[in-house]
PDB file of C-alpha atoms in Angstrom:
ATOM      1  CA  UNK A   1     126.828 -23.165  36.064  1.00  0.00           C
ATOM      2  CA  UNK A   2     127.151 -26.493  34.511  1.00  0.00           C
ATOM      3  CA  UNK A   3     125.500 -27.976  31.580  1.00  0.00           C
ATOM      4  CA  UNK A   4     124.619 -31.855  31.400  1.00  0.00           C
ATOM      5  CA  UNK A   5     125.744 -33.465  27.949  1.00  0.00           C
ATOM      6  CA  UNK A   6     122.551 -35.137  26.614  1.00  0.00           C
ATOM      7  CA  UNK A   7     123.172 -39.118  25.617  1.00  0.00           C
ATOM      8  CA  UNK A   8     124.130 -39.902  22.308  1.00  0.00           C
ATOM      9  CA  UNK A   9     120.809 -39.489  20.069  1.00  0.00           C
ATOM     10  CA  UNK A  10     121.178 -40.725  16.697  1.00  0.00           C
ATOM     11  CA  UNK A  11     117.696 -40.232  15.886  1.00  0.00           C
ATOM     12  CA  UNK A  12     117.683 -36.518  16.806  1.00  0.00           C
ATOM     13  CA  UNK A  13     116.711 -34.078  13.784  1.00  0.00           C
ATOM     14  CA  UNK A  14     118.960 -31.208  12.523  1.00  0.00           C
ATOM     15  CA  UNK A  15     116.692 -28.970  14.324  1.00  0.00           C
ATOM     16  CA  UNK A  16     117.098 -30.696  17.705  1.00  0.00           C
ATOM     17  CA  UNK A  17     120.739 -31.043  17.037  1.00  0.00           C
ATOM     18  CA  UNK A  18     121.056 -27.027  16.559  1.00  0.00           C
ATOM     19  CA  UNK A  19     118.834 -26.439  19.505  1.00  0.00           C
ATOM     20  CA  UNK A  20     120.978 -28.490  21.854  1.00  0.00           C
ATOM     21  CA  UNK A  21     124.186 -26.492  20.658  1.00  0.00           C
ATOM     22  CA  UNK A  22     122.525 -23.443  20.855  1.00  0.00           C
ATOM     23  CA  UNK A  23     121.101 -24.178  24.609  1.00  0.00           C
ATOM     24  CA  UNK A  24     124.863 -25.085  25.423  1.00  0.00           C
ATOM     25  CA  UNK A  25     125.943 -21.833  23.735  1.00  0.00           C
ATOM     26  CA  UNK A  26     123.559 -19.598  25.262  1.00  0.00           C
ATOM     27  CA  UNK A  27     123.795 -21.207  28.909  1.00  0.00           C
ATOM     28  CA  UNK A  28     127.281 -20.679  28.831  1.00  0.00           C
ATOM     29  CA  UNK A  29     127.014 -16.724  27.730  1.00  0.00           C
ATOM     30  CA  UNK A  30     124.678 -16.370  30.666  1.00  0.00           C
ATOM     31  CA  UNK A  31     127.036 -17.569  32.932  1.00  0.00           C
ATOM     32  CA  UNK A  32     129.836 -15.283  31.731  1.00  0.00           C
ATOM     33  CA  UNK A  33     127.069 -12.238  31.938  1.00  0.00           C
ATOM     34  CA  UNK A  34     126.514 -12.924  35.555  1.00  0.00           C
ATOM     35  CA  UNK A  35     130.330 -13.242  36.387  1.00  0.00           C
ATOM     36  CA  UNK A  36     130.624 -17.071  36.290  1.00  0.00           C
ATOM     37  CA  UNK A  37     132.948 -19.106  34.396  1.00  0.00           C
ATOM     38  CA  UNK A  38     130.876 -21.594  31.752  1.00  0.00           C
ATOM     39  CA  UNK A  39     131.564 -25.337  32.959  1.00  0.00           C
ATOM     40  CA  UNK A  40     130.360 -28.270  30.770  1.00  0.00           C
ATOM     41  CA  UNK A  41     129.599 -31.689  32.310  1.00  0.00           C
ATOM     42  CA  UNK A  42     130.377 -34.473  29.870  1.00  0.00           C
ATOM     43  CA  UNK A  43     130.475 -38.260  30.105  1.00  0.00           C
ATOM     44  CA  UNK A  44     133.736 -39.578  31.468  1.00  0.00           C
ATOM     45  CA  UNK A  45     135.706 -41.133  28.747  1.00  0.00           C
ATOM     46  CA  UNK A  46     138.154 -43.138  31.122  1.00  0.00           C
ATOM     47  CA  UNK A  47     138.646 -46.665  31.629  1.00  0.00           C
ATOM     48  CA  UNK A  48     136.904 -46.471  35.032  1.00  0.00           C
ATOM     49  CA  UNK A  49     134.012 -45.429  33.263  1.00  0.00           C
ATOM     50  CA  UNK A  50     133.768 -48.311  31.011  1.00  0.00           C
ATOM     51  CA  UNK A  51     131.982 -51.460  31.270  1.00  0.00           C
ATOM     52  CA  UNK A  52     130.958 -54.732  29.117  1.00  0.00           C
ATOM     53  CA  UNK A  53     127.345 -54.341  28.115  1.00  0.00           C
ATOM     54  CA  UNK A  54     125.345 -57.283  28.814  1.00  0.00           C
ATOM     55  CA  UNK A  55     125.254 -59.599  25.374  1.00  0.00           C
ATOM     56  CA  UNK A  56     124.670 -62.946  24.228  1.00  0.00           C
ATOM     57  CA  UNK A  57     127.638 -62.698  21.788  1.00  0.00           C
ATOM     58  CA  UNK A  58     130.629 -60.509  22.141  1.00  0.00           C
ATOM     59  CA  UNK A  59     130.532 -57.812  25.136  1.00  0.00           C
ATOM     60  CA  UNK A  60     131.076 -54.357  23.923  1.00  0.00           C
ATOM     61  CA  UNK A  61     132.656 -52.038  26.109  1.00  0.00           C
ATOM     62  CA  UNK A  62     129.916 -48.846  26.827  1.00  0.00           C
ATOM     63  CA  UNK A  63     130.455 -45.767  28.992  1.00  0.00           C
ATOM     64  CA  UNK A  64     128.523 -45.631  32.015  1.00  0.00           C
ATOM     65  CA  UNK A  65     126.832 -42.533  33.573  1.00  0.00           C
ATOM     66  CA  UNK A  66     130.155 -40.983  35.502  1.00  0.00           C
ATOM     67  CA  UNK A  67     130.811 -37.523  34.231  1.00  0.00           C
ATOM     68  CA  UNK A  68     133.696 -35.011  34.506  1.00  0.00           C
ATOM     69  CA  UNK A  69     133.672 -31.011  34.474  1.00  0.00           C
ATOM     70  CA  UNK A  70     135.132 -28.919  31.982  1.00  0.00           C
ATOM     71  CA  UNK A  71     135.973 -25.610  32.761  1.00  0.00           C
ATOM     72  CA  UNK A  72     138.694 -22.763  32.449  1.00  0.00           C
ATOM     73  CA  UNK A  73     140.413 -23.552  35.919  1.00  0.00           C
ATOM     74  CA  UNK A  74     139.923 -27.176  36.530  1.00  0.00           C
ATOM     75  CA  UNK A  75     143.007 -29.286  36.377  1.00  0.00           C
ATOM     76  CA  UNK A  76     146.110 -26.820  35.698  1.00  0.00           C
ATOM     77  CA  UNK A  77     144.798 -25.752  32.382  1.00  0.00           C
ATOM     78  CA  UNK A  78     143.977 -29.328  30.832  1.00  0.00           C
ATOM     79  CA  UNK A  79     140.346 -28.723  31.266  1.00  0.00           C
ATOM     80  CA  UNK A  80     140.511 -25.647  29.843  1.00  0.00           C
ATOM     81  CA  UNK A  81     142.254 -26.989  26.757  1.00  0.00           C
ATOM     82  CA  UNK A  82     139.464 -29.519  26.441  1.00  0.00           C
ATOM     83  CA  UNK A  83     136.856 -26.962  27.127  1.00  0.00           C
ATOM     84  CA  UNK A  84     138.010 -24.802  24.363  1.00  0.00           C
ATOM     85  CA  UNK A  85     138.216 -27.820  22.125  1.00  0.00           C
ATOM     86  CA  UNK A  86     134.582 -28.824  22.831  1.00  0.00           C
ATOM     87  CA  UNK A  87     133.321 -25.245  21.977  1.00  0.00           C
ATOM     88  CA  UNK A  88     135.576 -25.422  18.694  1.00  0.00           C
ATOM     89  CA  UNK A  89     133.923 -28.577  17.884  1.00  0.00           C
ATOM     90  CA  UNK A  90     130.304 -27.484  18.662  1.00  0.00           C
ATOM     91  CA  UNK A  91     130.909 -24.331  16.515  1.00  0.00           C
ATOM     92  CA  UNK A  92     131.941 -26.860  13.541  1.00  0.00           C
ATOM     93  CA  UNK A  93     129.230 -28.943  14.191  1.00  0.00           C
ATOM     94  CA  UNK A  94     126.412 -26.111  14.065  1.00  0.00           C
ATOM     95  CA  UNK A  95     128.042 -24.962  10.967  1.00  0.00           C
ATOM     96  CA  UNK A  96     127.916 -28.331   9.035  1.00  0.00           C
ATOM     97  CA  UNK A  97     124.289 -28.952  10.190  1.00  0.00           C
ATOM     98  CA  UNK A  98     123.051 -25.642   9.048  1.00  0.00           C
ATOM     99  CA  UNK A  99     124.456 -26.181   5.569  1.00  0.00           C
ATOM    100  CA  UNK A 100     123.345 -29.941   5.185  1.00  0.00           C
ATOM    101  CA  UNK A 101     126.979 -31.137   5.141  1.00  0.00           C
ATOM    102  CA  UNK A 102     128.861 -33.683   6.738  1.00  0.00           C
ATOM    103  CA  UNK A 103     132.669 -34.016   8.041  1.00  0.00           C
ATOM    104  CA  UNK A 104     135.045 -36.656   8.837  1.00  0.00           C
ATOM    105  CA  UNK A 105     137.085 -36.563  12.138  1.00  0.00           C
ATOM    106  CA  UNK A 106     139.996 -35.524   9.591  1.00  0.00           C
ATOM    107  CA  UNK A 107     138.346 -32.912   8.448  1.00  0.00           C
ATOM    108  CA  UNK A 108     137.484 -31.333  11.764  1.00  0.00           C
ATOM    109  CA  UNK A 109     141.343 -31.586  13.364  1.00  0.00           C
ATOM    110  CA  UNK A 110     143.079 -30.541   9.798  1.00  0.00           C
ATOM    111  CA  UNK A 111     141.241 -27.300   8.616  1.00  0.00           C
ATOM    112  CA  UNK A 112     144.564 -25.933   7.085  1.00  0.00           C
ATOM    113  CA  UNK A 113     144.499 -22.504   5.477  1.00  0.00           C
ATOM    114  CA  UNK A 114     147.970 -22.042   4.405  1.00  0.00           C
ATOM    115  CA  UNK A 115     151.030 -23.736   3.440  1.00  0.00           C
ATOM    116  CA  UNK A 116     154.728 -21.830   3.871  1.00  0.00           C
ATOM    117  CA  UNK A 117     157.663 -23.099   1.865  1.00  0.00           C
ATOM    118  CA  UNK A 118     160.768 -22.165   3.637  1.00  0.00           C
ATOM    119  CA  UNK A 119     164.095 -21.910   1.477  1.00  0.00           C
ATOM    120  CA  UNK A 120     166.620 -22.139   4.257  1.00  0.00           C
ATOM    121  CA  UNK A 121     166.794 -24.662   7.076  1.00  0.00           C
ATOM    122  CA  UNK A 122     167.771 -21.916   9.444  1.00  0.00           C
ATOM    123  CA  UNK A 123     165.001 -19.945   9.135  1.00  0.00           C
ATOM    124  CA  UNK A 124     162.721 -23.093   9.418  1.00  0.00           C
ATOM    125  CA  UNK A 125     164.363 -24.186  12.597  1.00  0.00           C
ATOM    126  CA  UNK A 126     163.623 -20.554  14.055  1.00  0.00           C
ATOM    127  CA  UNK A 127     160.206 -20.720  13.319  1.00  0.00           C
ATOM    128  CA  UNK A 128     159.977 -24.101  15.140  1.00  0.00           C
ATOM    129  CA  UNK A 129     161.803 -22.599  17.893  1.00  0.00           C
ATOM    130  CA  UNK A 130     159.619 -19.875  17.904  1.00  0.00           C
ATOM    131  CA  UNK A 131     156.643 -22.452  17.730  1.00  0.00           C
ATOM    132  CA  UNK A 132     154.759 -20.709  14.983  1.00  0.00           C
ATOM    133  CA  UNK A 133     152.619 -23.434  14.669  1.00  0.00           C
ATOM    134  CA  UNK A 134     150.966 -22.686  18.356  1.00  0.00           C
ATOM    135  CA  UNK A 135     150.496 -19.303  16.875  1.00  0.00           C
ATOM    136  CA  UNK A 136     148.800 -20.409  13.521  1.00  0.00           C
ATOM    137  CA  UNK A 137     147.886 -23.835  14.071  1.00  0.00           C
ATOM    138  CA  UNK A 138     146.337 -24.370  10.683  1.00  0.00           C
ATOM    139  CA  UNK A 139     149.813 -23.572   8.883  1.00  0.00           C
ATOM    140  CA  UNK A 140     151.835 -25.803   7.661  1.00  0.00           C
ATOM    141  CA  UNK A 141     155.755 -24.895   7.630  1.00  0.00           C
ATOM    142  CA  UNK A 142     157.967 -27.269   4.626  1.00  0.00           C
ATOM    143  CA  UNK A 143     161.279 -26.777   3.786  1.00  0.00           C
ATOM    144  CA  UNK A 144     163.667 -28.837   1.272  1.00  0.00           C
ATOM    145  CA  UNK A 145     166.554 -27.061   2.813  1.00  0.00           C
ATOM    146  CA  UNK A 146     167.275 -25.488  -0.748  1.00  0.00           C
ATOM    147  CA  UNK A 147     166.394 -26.857  -4.042  1.00  0.00           C
ATOM    148  CA  UNK A 148     163.181 -29.108  -3.543  1.00  0.00           C
ATOM    149  CA  UNK A 149     163.714 -32.928  -4.089  1.00  0.00           C
ATOM    150  CA  UNK A 150     161.089 -35.139  -5.702  1.00  0.00           C
ATOM    151  CA  UNK A 151     159.471 -36.201  -2.251  1.00  0.00           C
ATOM    152  CA  UNK A 152     159.150 -32.609  -1.181  1.00  0.00           C
ATOM    153  CA  UNK A 153     157.439 -31.324  -4.161  1.00  0.00           C
ATOM    154  CA  UNK A 154     155.190 -34.376  -4.247  1.00  0.00           C
ATOM    155  CA  UNK A 155     154.415 -33.700  -0.644  1.00  0.00           C
ATOM    156  CA  UNK A 156     153.261 -30.002  -1.521  1.00  0.00           C
ATOM    157  CA  UNK A 157     151.243 -31.391  -4.407  1.00  0.00           C
ATOM    158  CA  UNK A 158     149.571 -33.609  -2.624  1.00  0.00           C
ATOM    159  CA  UNK A 159     148.705 -30.926  -0.079  1.00  0.00           C
ATOM    160  CA  UNK A 160     147.265 -28.629  -2.949  1.00  0.00           C
ATOM    161  CA  UNK A 161     145.075 -31.373  -4.219  1.00  0.00           C
ATOM    162  CA  UNK A 162     143.390 -32.529  -0.984  1.00  0.00           C
ATOM    163  CA  UNK A 163     142.899 -28.934   0.013  1.00  0.00           C
ATOM    164  CA  UNK A 164     142.241 -27.004  -3.141  1.00  0.00           C
ATOM    165  CA  UNK A 165     141.736 -23.532  -1.197  1.00  0.00           C
ATOM    166  CA  UNK A 166     144.872 -24.021   0.722  1.00  0.00           C
ATOM    167  CA  UNK A 167     146.854 -20.665   0.407  1.00  0.00           C
ATOM    168  CA  UNK A 168     150.724 -21.438  -0.893  1.00  0.00           C
ATOM    169  CA  UNK A 169     153.388 -19.036   0.261  1.00  0.00           C
ATOM    170  CA  UNK A 170     156.941 -19.349  -0.593  1.00  0.00           C
ATOM    171  CA  UNK A 171     159.775 -17.642   1.748  1.00  0.00           C
ATOM    172  CA  UNK A 172     163.036 -17.169  -0.533  1.00  0.00           C
ATOM    173  CA  UNK A 173     165.559 -15.010  -1.092  1.00  0.00           C
ATOM    174  CA  UNK A 174     165.352 -12.338  -3.598  1.00  0.00           C
ATOM    175  CA  UNK A 175     168.220 -13.254  -5.469  1.00  0.00           C
ATOM    176  CA  UNK A 176     168.800 -15.581  -8.362  1.00  0.00           C
ATOM    177  CA  UNK A 177     169.111 -18.698  -6.191  1.00  0.00           C
ATOM    178  CA  UNK A 178     165.718 -17.804  -4.253  1.00  0.00           C
ATOM    179  CA  UNK A 179     163.935 -17.416  -7.619  1.00  0.00           C
ATOM    180  CA  UNK A 180     165.385 -20.448  -9.157  1.00  0.00           C
ATOM    181  CA  UNK A 181     164.028 -22.107  -5.910  1.00  0.00           C
ATOM    182  CA  UNK A 182     160.631 -20.943  -6.456  1.00  0.00           C
ATOM    183  CA  UNK A 183     160.453 -21.459 -10.099  1.00  0.00           C
ATOM    184  CA  UNK A 184     161.749 -25.005  -9.367  1.00  0.00           C
ATOM    185  CA  UNK A 185     158.332 -25.443  -7.475  1.00  0.00           C
ATOM    186  CA  UNK A 186     156.067 -23.776  -9.773  1.00  0.00           C
ATOM    187  CA  UNK A 187     157.436 -25.076 -12.945  1.00  0.00           C
ATOM    188  CA  UNK A 188     159.482 -28.073 -12.186  1.00  0.00           C
ATOM    189  CA  UNK A 189     162.819 -28.365 -13.861  1.00  0.00           C
ATOM    190  CA  UNK A 190     164.200 -30.406 -17.205  1.00  0.00           C
ATOM    191  CA  UNK A 191     165.738 -33.062 -15.416  1.00  0.00           C
ATOM    192  CA  UNK A 192     161.988 -33.755 -13.884  1.00  0.00           C
ATOM    193  CA  UNK A 193     160.131 -32.932 -16.868  1.00  0.00           C
ATOM    194  CA  UNK A 194     158.209 -36.263 -16.615  1.00  0.00           C
ATOM    195  CA  UNK A 195     156.883 -35.933 -13.158  1.00  0.00           C
ATOM    196  CA  UNK A 196     156.495 -32.182 -13.360  1.00  0.00           C
ATOM    197  CA  UNK A 197     152.558 -32.494 -14.110  1.00  0.00           C
ATOM    198  CA  UNK A 198     152.614 -34.294 -10.876  1.00  0.00           C
ATOM    199  CA  UNK A 199     154.634 -32.051  -8.578  1.00  0.00           C
ATOM    200  CA  UNK A 200     154.216 -28.259 -10.183  1.00  0.00           C
ATOM    201  CA  UNK A 201     151.681 -26.669  -7.791  1.00  0.00           C
ATOM    202  CA  UNK A 202     152.213 -23.189  -7.333  1.00  0.00           C
ATOM    203  CA  UNK A 203     150.235 -20.872  -9.785  1.00  0.00           C
ATOM    204  CA  UNK A 204     149.607 -17.275 -10.278  1.00  0.00           C
ATOM    205  CA  UNK A 205     147.567 -16.150  -7.153  1.00  0.00           C
ATOM    206  CA  UNK A 206     149.555 -17.862  -5.013  1.00  0.00           C
ATOM    207  CA  UNK A 207     151.662 -15.435  -2.429  1.00  0.00           C
TER     208      UNK A 207
END
């Protein structure tokens, strides 16, 4: 079963946008209930489907009517990834329209939930080898390989500033050295006393 994607309509009302999204979801659920896999037909964003528009001045490129199918089985998984991403974007757009809010592309792709600060580089490398970012893509892993330098502290502080609801967690040894590193992230140090107001971001309530 396929669902034709409507052309871009910048004048569509919020109610119409919600109705179109819900129609796509209902048709896809109906296909699943009937034992079929959902298939979306969308405009092909390829060079072969682009052409210069007729204009007296500059001729901007515009997409033509060629479409492509997105399914769970087409093109060895690549299409399945695009289909999953499409449904995720539709869900987010539906939530934003219902709430009367807007979001940038950056907001859509960087919906961070947590930041894990790792004391030891060996643990950090193990988490990377285990591809923790695939299991939890909304989580950032940070390490300074021990006592944090100024750049790492500023980076963590910027994350906390840009994402105020971000859960901050620290994975350190429960010994004097690990507590010292945790305290350095939270309070700063006497040597960096001038910069501490800009870098101390761990507070009570952070896990």
